[in-house]
GROMACS .gro file of N, CA and C in nm:
model
  411
    1MET      N    1   7.961   9.838  10.568
    1MET     CA    2   8.054   9.760  10.445
    1MET      C    3   8.114   9.619  10.425
    2LEU      N    4   8.122   9.568  10.554
    2LEU     CA    5   8.144   9.430  10.571
    2LEU      C    6   8.023   9.338  10.496
    3GLN      N    7   7.888   9.386  10.558
    3GLN     CA    8   7.809   9.308  10.553
    3GLN      C    9   7.770   9.300  10.382
    4ASP      N   10   7.807   9.447  10.291
    4ASP     CA   11   7.788   9.430  10.129
    4ASP      C   12   7.879   9.371  10.112
    5LEU      N   13   8.030   9.351  10.151
    5LEU     CA   14   8.130   9.264  10.109
    5LEU      C   15   8.064   9.104  10.129
    6LEU      N   16   8.021   9.045  10.222
    6LEU     CA   17   7.989   8.918  10.257
    6LEU      C   18   7.869   8.877  10.179
    7SER      N   19   7.774   8.966  10.144
    7SER     CA   20   7.689   8.930  10.036
    7SER      C   21   7.717   8.952   9.883
    8GLY      N   22   7.818   9.015   9.871
    8GLY     CA   23   7.868   8.983   9.739
    8GLY      C   24   7.838   9.127   9.634
    9SER      N   25   7.774   9.220   9.710
    9SER     CA   26   7.722   9.340   9.639
    9SER      C   27   7.845   9.448   9.659
   10PHE      N   28   7.957   9.426   9.739
   10PHE     CA   29   8.084   9.526   9.720
   10PHE      C   30   8.206   9.454   9.754
   11HIS      N   31   8.286   9.494   9.639
   11HIS     CA   32   8.408   9.393   9.628
   11HIS      C   33   8.549   9.380   9.709
   12GLY      N   34   8.529   9.522   9.781
   12GLY     CA   35   8.641   9.474   9.883
   12GLY      C   36   8.624   9.601   9.991
   13GLY      N   37   8.719   9.633  10.064
   13GLY     CA   38   8.721   9.751  10.175
   13GLY      C   39   8.802   9.727  10.297
   14PHE      N   40   8.820   9.811  10.377
   14PHE     CA   41   8.933   9.821  10.460
   14PHE      C   42   8.859   9.762  10.596
   15HIS      N   43   8.866   9.701  10.652
   15HIS     CA   44   8.843   9.620  10.758
   15HIS      C   45   8.918   9.593  10.878
   16GLY      N   46   8.875   9.642  11.032
   16GLY     CA   47   8.973   9.629  11.106
   16GLY      C   48   8.957   9.417  11.156
   17MET      N   49   9.062   9.354  11.211
   17MET     CA   50   9.069   9.260  11.254
   17MET      C   51   8.959   9.225  11.366
   18PRO      N   52   8.895   9.297  11.460
   18PRO     CA   53   8.831   9.247  11.548
   18PRO      C   54   8.657   9.241  11.506
   19ALA      N   55   8.642   9.304  11.387
   19ALA     CA   56   8.500   9.296  11.272
   19ALA      C   57   8.525   9.170  11.191
   20SER      N   58   8.665   9.136  11.093
   20SER     CA   59   8.652   9.053  10.995
   20SER      C   60   8.719   8.923  11.055
   21GLY      N   61   8.821   8.917  11.155
   21GLY     CA   62   8.868   8.823  11.181
   21GLY      C   63   8.801   8.690  11.178
   22GLU      N   64   8.669   8.654  11.218
   22GLU     CA   65   8.597   8.571  11.226
   22GLU      C   66   8.581   8.511  11.070
   23MET      N   67   8.547   8.596  10.993
   23MET     CA   68   8.482   8.568  10.879
   23MET      C   69   8.642   8.532  10.812
   24ILE      N   70   8.721   8.583  10.830
   24ILE     CA   71   8.869   8.588  10.748
   24ILE      C   72   8.899   8.398  10.801
   25ARG      N   73   8.880   8.372  10.924
   25ARG     CA   74   8.931   8.219  10.968
   25ARG      C   75   8.832   8.141  10.916
   26ALA      N   76   8.679   8.153  10.887
   26ALA     CA   77   8.607   8.102  10.785
   26ALA      C   78   8.618   8.091  10.696
   27ARG      N   79   8.695   8.177  10.628
   27ARG     CA   80   8.717   8.166  10.491
   27ARG      C   81   8.592   8.239  10.386
   28ARG      N   82   8.512   8.305  10.470
   28ARG     CA   83   8.383   8.418  10.411
   28ARG      C   84   8.476   8.504  10.329
   29ILE      N   85   8.561   8.565  10.394
   29ILE     CA   86   8.645   8.663  10.278
   29ILE      C   87   8.768   8.638  10.297
   30ARG      N   88   8.852   8.715  10.203
   30ARG     CA   89   8.975   8.660  10.190
   30ARG      C   90   9.095   8.844  10.202
   31PRO      N   91   9.191   8.814  10.276
   31PRO     CA   92   9.264   8.958  10.314
   31PRO      C   93   9.358   8.939  10.205
   32LEU      N   94   9.356   9.067  10.150
   32LEU     CA   95   9.493   9.084  10.042
   32LEU      C   96   9.607   9.153  10.070
   33ALA      N   97   9.562   9.206  10.174
   33ALA     CA   98   9.694   9.312  10.235
   33ALA      C   99   9.657   9.357  10.341
   34THR      N  100   9.750   9.398  10.423
   34THR     CA  101   9.721   9.470  10.565
   34THR      C  102   9.769   9.601  10.580
   35GLY      N  103   9.729   9.697  10.652
   35GLY     CA  104   9.751   9.847  10.666
   35GLY      C  105   9.850   9.806  10.781
   36GLY      N  106   9.920   9.984  10.779
   36GLY     CA  107  10.019   9.948  10.901
   36GLY      C  108  10.140   9.905  10.895
   37PRO      N  109  10.231   9.939  10.965
   37PRO     CA  110  10.385   9.907  10.962
   37PRO      C  111  10.432   9.765  10.967
   38GLU      N  112  10.356   9.675  11.012
   38GLU     CA  113  10.362   9.547  11.043
   38GLU      C  114  10.286   9.425  11.031
   39ARG      N  115  10.299   9.329  10.957
   39ARG     CA  116  10.192   9.209  10.972
   39ARG      C  117  10.100   9.173  11.070
   40VAL      N  118   9.973   9.156  11.052
   40VAL     CA  119   9.903   9.115  11.139
   40VAL      C  120   9.979   8.924  11.185
   41PRO      N  121   9.949   8.907  11.305
   41PRO     CA  122  10.006   8.794  11.362
   41PRO      C  123   9.961   8.688  11.286
   42SER      N  124   9.805   8.671  11.317
   42SER     CA  125   9.773   8.536  11.290
   42SER      C  126   9.756   8.531  11.111
   43LEU      N  127   9.796   8.615  11.021
   43LEU     CA  128   9.820   8.630  10.870
   43LEU      C  129   9.935   8.645  10.834
   44ALA      N  130  10.024   8.654  10.922
   44ALA     CA  131  10.186   8.694  10.871
   44ALA      C  132  10.230   8.593  10.769
   45ALA      N  133  10.223   8.505  10.777
   45ALA     CA  134  10.290   8.388  10.689
   45ALA      C  135  10.186   8.418  10.561
   46GLU      N  136  10.093   8.450  10.537
   46GLU     CA  137  10.005   8.472  10.431
   46GLU      C  138  10.002   8.590  10.371
   47VAL      N  139   9.976   8.670  10.453
   47VAL     CA  140   9.909   8.828  10.393
   47VAL      C  141  10.036   8.936  10.423
   48PRO      N  142  10.063   9.001  10.321
   48PRO     CA  143  10.160   9.151  10.328
   48PRO      C  144  10.078   9.247  10.342
   49THR      N  145  10.219   9.362  10.392
   49THR     CA  146  10.169   9.503  10.410
   49THR      C  147  10.115   9.546  10.260
   50LEU      N  148  10.031   9.688  10.306
   50LEU     CA  149  10.044   9.717  10.177
   50LEU      C  150  10.190   9.802  10.124
   51LEU      N  151  10.278   9.822  10.253
   51LEU     CA  152  10.397   9.891  10.211
   51LEU      C  153  10.471   9.785  10.147
   52GLU      N  154  10.442   9.627  10.171
   52GLU     CA  155  10.548   9.520  10.134
   52GLU      C  156  10.542   9.511   9.985
   53LEU      N  157  10.419   9.559   9.960
   53LEU     CA  158  10.340   9.545   9.821
   53LEU      C  159  10.361   9.679   9.721
   54GLY      N  160  10.455   9.759   9.771
   54GLY     CA  161  10.487   9.918   9.722
   54GLY      C  162  10.378  10.022   9.719
   55TYR      N  163  10.309  10.019   9.786
   55TYR     CA  164  10.217  10.128   9.828
   55TYR      C  165  10.281  10.209   9.886
   56SER      N  166  10.226  10.360   9.839
   56SER     CA  167  10.294  10.491   9.931
   56SER      C  168  10.271  10.463  10.090
   57ARG      N  169  10.355  10.543  10.176
   57ARG     CA  170  10.326  10.540  10.323
   57ARG      C  171  10.180  10.581  10.347
   58ARG      N  172  10.114  10.634  10.224
   58ARG     CA  173   9.990  10.686  10.297
   58ARG      C  174   9.890  10.579  10.293
   59PHE      N  175   9.954  10.469  10.309
   59PHE     CA  176   9.860  10.359  10.316
   59PHE      C  177   9.908  10.296  10.475
   60ASP      N  178  10.008  10.374  10.524
   60ASP     CA  179  10.051  10.321  10.682
   60ASP      C  180   9.955  10.372  10.773
   61PHE      N  181   9.817  10.304  10.805
   61PHE     CA  182   9.760  10.330  10.901
   61PHE      C  183   9.745  10.208  11.018
   62THR      N  184   9.705  10.282  11.118
   62THR     CA  185   9.640  10.141  11.205
   62THR      C  186   9.519  10.201  11.271
   63GLY      N  187   9.434  10.147  11.364
   63GLY     CA  188   9.307  10.168  11.412
   63GLY      C  189   9.346  10.193  11.526
   64PHE      N  190   9.250  10.271  11.633
   64PHE     CA  191   9.256  10.279  11.775
   64PHE      C  192   9.104  10.247  11.813
   65THR      N  193   9.123  10.197  11.965
   65THR     CA  194   9.019  10.226  12.042
   65THR      C  195   9.064  10.321  12.146
   66GLY      N  196   8.926  10.395  12.195
   66GLY     CA  197   9.004  10.484  12.320
   66GLY      C  198   8.859  10.554  12.380
   67LEU      N  199   8.900  10.587  12.516
   67LEU     CA  200   8.744  10.623  12.588
   67LEU      C  201   8.764  10.772  12.543
   68PHE      N  202   8.626  10.800  12.503
   68PHE     CA  203   8.566  10.926  12.512
   68PHE      C  204   8.491  11.009  12.548
   69ALA      N  205   8.514  11.182  12.622
   69ALA     CA  206   8.423  11.204  12.691
   69ALA      C  207   8.369  11.333  12.671
   70PRO      N  208   8.236  11.377  12.678
   70PRO     CA  209   8.202  11.516  12.642
   70PRO      C  210   8.300  11.618  12.667
   71ALA      N  211   8.280  11.725  12.607
   71ALA     CA  212   8.421  11.813  12.604
   71ALA      C  213   8.355  11.915  12.744
   72ARG      N  214   8.291  11.924  12.815
   72ARG     CA  215   8.326  11.992  12.935
   72ARG      C  216   8.316  11.901  13.064
   73VAL      N  217   8.344  11.759  13.027
   73VAL     CA  218   8.363  11.702  13.153
   73VAL      C  219   8.430  11.775  13.264
   74PRO      N  220   8.423  11.774  13.371
   74PRO     CA  221   8.515  11.831  13.459
   74PRO      C  222   8.639  11.748  13.517
   75GLU      N  223   8.770  11.821  13.493
   75GLU     CA  224   8.869  11.747  13.548
   75GLU      C  225   8.902  11.637  13.638
   76PRO      N  226   8.870  11.644  13.741
   76PRO     CA  227   8.871  11.564  13.832
   76PRO      C  228   8.814  11.382  13.779
   77ILE      N  229   8.671  11.426  13.723
   77ILE     CA  230   8.621  11.301  13.657
   77ILE      C  231   8.691  11.244  13.540
   78LEU      N  232   8.741  11.327  13.442
   78LEU     CA  233   8.843  11.279  13.353
   78LEU      C  234   8.955  11.191  13.430
   79ALA      N  235   9.025  11.242  13.498
   79ALA     CA  236   9.132  11.184  13.550
   79ALA      C  237   9.083  11.060  13.637
   80ARG      N  238   8.967  11.048  13.716
   80ARG     CA  239   8.927  10.920  13.758
   80ARG      C  240   8.904  10.812  13.608
   81LEU      N  241   8.814  10.871  13.537
   81LEU     CA  242   8.783  10.786  13.386
   81LEU      C  243   8.923  10.742  13.338
   82ALA      N  244   9.006  10.817  13.328
   82ALA     CA  245   9.155  10.780  13.286
   82ALA      C  246   9.212  10.684  13.356
   83ALA      N  247   9.240  10.701  13.491
   83ALA     CA  248   9.281  10.595  13.571
   83ALA      C  249   9.205  10.473  13.583
   84ALA      N  250   9.064  10.477  13.535
   84ALA     CA  251   8.992  10.331  13.559
   84ALA      C  252   9.029  10.289  13.416
   85PHE      N  253   9.053  10.306  13.319
   85PHE     CA  254   9.058  10.307  13.179
   85PHE      C  255   9.207  10.223  13.187
   86ARG      N  256   9.329  10.323  13.197
   86ARG     CA  257   9.449  10.258  13.199
   86ARG      C  258   9.415  10.133  13.246
   87SER      N  259   9.380  10.086  13.390
   87SER     CA  260   9.391   9.964  13.469
   87SER      C  261   9.328   9.872  13.391
   88VAL      N  262   9.217   9.886  13.318
   88VAL     CA  263   9.168   9.783  13.252
   88VAL      C  264   9.216   9.776  13.127
   89ALA      N  265   9.309   9.912  13.048
   89ALA     CA  266   9.356   9.846  12.914
   89ALA      C  267   9.489   9.780  12.947
   90THR      N  268   9.558   9.814  13.063
   90THR     CA  269   9.678   9.739  13.058
   90THR      C  270   9.694   9.615  13.119
   91SER      N  271   9.561   9.555  13.191
   91SER     CA  272   9.579   9.440  13.264
   91SER      C  273   9.594   9.320  13.187
   92PRO      N  274   9.640   9.239  13.256
   92PRO     CA  275   9.695   9.067  13.181
   92PRO      C  276   9.599   9.010  13.082
   93GLU      N  277   9.450   9.059  13.156
   93GLU     CA  278   9.388   8.967  13.086
   93GLU      C  279   9.316   9.045  12.960
   94MET      N  280   9.334   9.168  12.985
   94MET     CA  281   9.289   9.245  12.878
   94MET      C  282   9.404   9.234  12.758
   95LEU      N  283   9.505   9.252  12.776
   95LEU     CA  284   9.602   9.236  12.685
   95LEU      C  285   9.607   9.108  12.621
   96ARG      N  286   9.582   8.994  12.719
   96ARG     CA  287   9.574   8.853  12.628
   96ARG      C  288   9.433   8.891  12.512
   97ARG      N  289   9.342   8.891  12.570
   97ARG     CA  290   9.216   8.921  12.470
   97ARG      C  291   9.221   8.996  12.365
   98LEU      N  292   9.278   9.123  12.384
   98LEU     CA  293   9.336   9.204  12.266
   98LEU      C  294   9.444   9.129  12.150
   99ARG      N  295   9.508   9.042  12.215
   99ARG     CA  296   9.581   8.977  12.110
   99ARG      C  297   9.517   8.856  12.064
  100ALA      N  298   9.424   8.813  12.131
  100ALA     CA  299   9.338   8.714  12.077
  100ALA      C  300   9.283   8.749  11.933
  101ILE      N  301   9.249   8.846  11.936
  101ILE     CA  302   9.193   8.905  11.812
  101ILE      C  303   9.256   8.985  11.712
  102ASP      N  304   9.373   8.962  11.719
  102ASP     CA  305   9.495   9.063  11.644
  102ASP      C  306   9.501   9.191  11.659
  103THR      N  307   9.470   9.248  11.788
  103THR     CA  308   9.467   9.376  11.779
  103THR      C  309   9.587   9.393  11.897
  104ALA      N  310   9.705   9.496  11.858
  104ALA     CA  311   9.801   9.499  11.911
  104ALA      C  312   9.764   9.621  12.036
  105PRO      N  313   9.819   9.589  12.176
  105PRO     CA  314   9.752   9.629  12.253
  105PRO      C  315   9.838   9.769  12.295
  106GLY      N  316   9.807   9.874  12.338
  106GLY     CA  317   9.906   9.981  12.386
  106GLY      C  318   9.799  10.069  12.468
  107TYR      N  319   9.844  10.133  12.531
  107TYR     CA  320   9.804  10.235  12.620
  107TYR      C  321   9.883  10.378  12.603
  108GLU      N  322   9.762  10.502  12.592
  108GLU     CA  323   9.831  10.614  12.562
  108GLU      C  324   9.767  10.726  12.665
  109ASP      N  325   9.849  10.793  12.763
  109ASP     CA  326   9.789  10.895  12.827
  109ASP      C  327   9.698  10.978  12.743
  110PRO      N  328   9.593  11.026  12.812
  110PRO     CA  329   9.493  11.134  12.780
  110PRO      C  330   9.534  11.228  12.655
  111PRO      N  331   9.662  11.304  12.692
  111PRO     CA  332   9.731  11.428  12.595
  111PRO      C  333   9.802  11.338  12.479
  112THR      N  334   9.832  11.209  12.478
  112THR     CA  335   9.892  11.169  12.362
  112THR      C  336   9.761  11.088  12.300
  113PHE      N  337   9.695  11.054  12.330
  113PHE     CA  338   9.581  10.938  12.274
  113PHE      C  339   9.532  11.090  12.179
  114ARG      N  340   9.477  11.199  12.268
  114ARG     CA  341   9.438  11.320  12.186
  114ARG      C  342   9.518  11.346  12.033
  115ARG      N  343   9.647  11.340  12.052
  115ARG     CA  344   9.745  11.379  11.952
  115ARG      C  345   9.729  11.277  11.847
  116SER      N  346   9.705  11.139  11.894
  116SER     CA  347   9.674  11.022  11.788
  116SER      C  348   9.566  11.063  11.700
  117VAL      N  349   9.455  11.097  11.779
  117VAL     CA  350   9.334  11.105  11.708
  117VAL      C  351   9.358  11.205  11.620
  118ILE      N  352   9.391  11.297  11.648
  118ILE     CA  353   9.390  11.424  11.563
  118ILE      C  354   9.488  11.388  11.442
  119ARG      N  355   9.619  11.332  11.437
  119ARG     CA  356   9.683  11.261  11.369
  119ARG      C  357   9.629  11.182  11.289
  120THR      N  358   9.555  11.077  11.315
  120THR     CA  359   9.483  10.984  11.210
  120THR      C  360   9.384  11.061  11.137
  121LEU      N  361   9.276  11.138  11.188
  121LEU     CA  362   9.159  11.202  11.103
  121LEU      C  363   9.250  11.254  11.021
  122ARG      N  364   9.369  11.322  11.040
  122ARG     CA  365   9.433  11.438  10.914
  122ARG      C  366   9.477  11.330  10.832
  123GLN      N  367   9.515  11.221  10.858
  123GLN     CA  368   9.578  11.131  10.759
  123GLN      C  369   9.468  11.077  10.652
  124TRP      N  370   9.324  11.054  10.735
  124TRP     CA  371   9.225  10.999  10.655
  124TRP      C  372   9.152  11.083  10.571
  125GLU      N  373   9.195  11.218  10.636
  125GLU     CA  374   9.148  11.351  10.547
  125GLU      C  375   9.234  11.359  10.408
  126GLU      N  376   9.350  11.353  10.434
  126GLU     CA  377   9.442  11.359  10.311
  126GLU      C  378   9.442  11.269  10.215
  127LEU      N  379   9.402  11.121  10.265
  127LEU     CA  380   9.396  11.028  10.178
  127LEU      C  381   9.266  11.013  10.101
  128ALA      N  382   9.159  11.062  10.151
  128ALA     CA  383   9.031  11.061  10.126
  128ALA      C  384   9.059  11.211   9.978
  129ALA      N  385   9.095  11.311  10.021
  129ALA     CA  386   9.119  11.435   9.944
  129ALA      C  387   9.244  11.389   9.824
  130SER      N  388   9.325  11.306   9.839
  130SER     CA  389   9.439  11.275   9.728
  130SER      C  390   9.365  11.147   9.636
  131LEU      N  391   9.256  11.085   9.690
  131LEU     CA  392   9.178  11.003   9.610
  131LEU      C  393   9.089  11.068   9.555
  132ASP      N  394   9.041  11.199   9.576
  132ASP     CA  395   8.926  11.259   9.541
  132ASP      C  396   8.807  11.199   9.599
  133LEU      N  397   8.793  11.173   9.715
  133LEU     CA  398   8.666  11.086   9.715
  133LEU      C  399   8.561  11.200   9.773
  134TYR      N  400   8.591  11.306   9.795
  134TYR     CA  401   8.505  11.405   9.818
  134TYR      C  402   8.419  11.474   9.699
  135ALA      N  403   8.458  11.415   9.566
  135ALA     CA  404   8.381  11.457   9.462
  135ALA      C  405   8.239  11.442   9.463
  136THR      N  406   8.158  11.541   9.416
  136THR     CA  407   7.982  11.522   9.418
  136THR      C  408   7.907  11.478   9.300
  137GLY      N  409   8.014  11.485   9.198
  137GLY     CA  410   7.982  11.485   9.076
  137GLY      C  411   7.965  11.357   9.004
   0.00000   0.00000   0.00000
């Protein structure tokens, strides 16, 4: 969708800062508002949140990045993967790099992350349904 926006064949969309930040800084696209409960740090002086503009809480969403594995991976391997991911995700260098691309760092243990993914999927499904995006006609 970002490529279509850049080419002018599409006139709007939701994009994360890691994908769109460089295009915003180069003034190739213009942010109108941000999702989530807080303003994006590098855009805070100019770009309000959707909530500040009066849109409903259904637009109060943020993205996530996480480590996924096949459902049948043995627990000892999952524990090792989770420990390695936590070590990298909470390292000072990774935190610095994430903040540099306007990504709010945070680490959730596997059960908490699983609940976050389920909640986020439910939010997007409810939003799509409420906007009738599943219509085929």
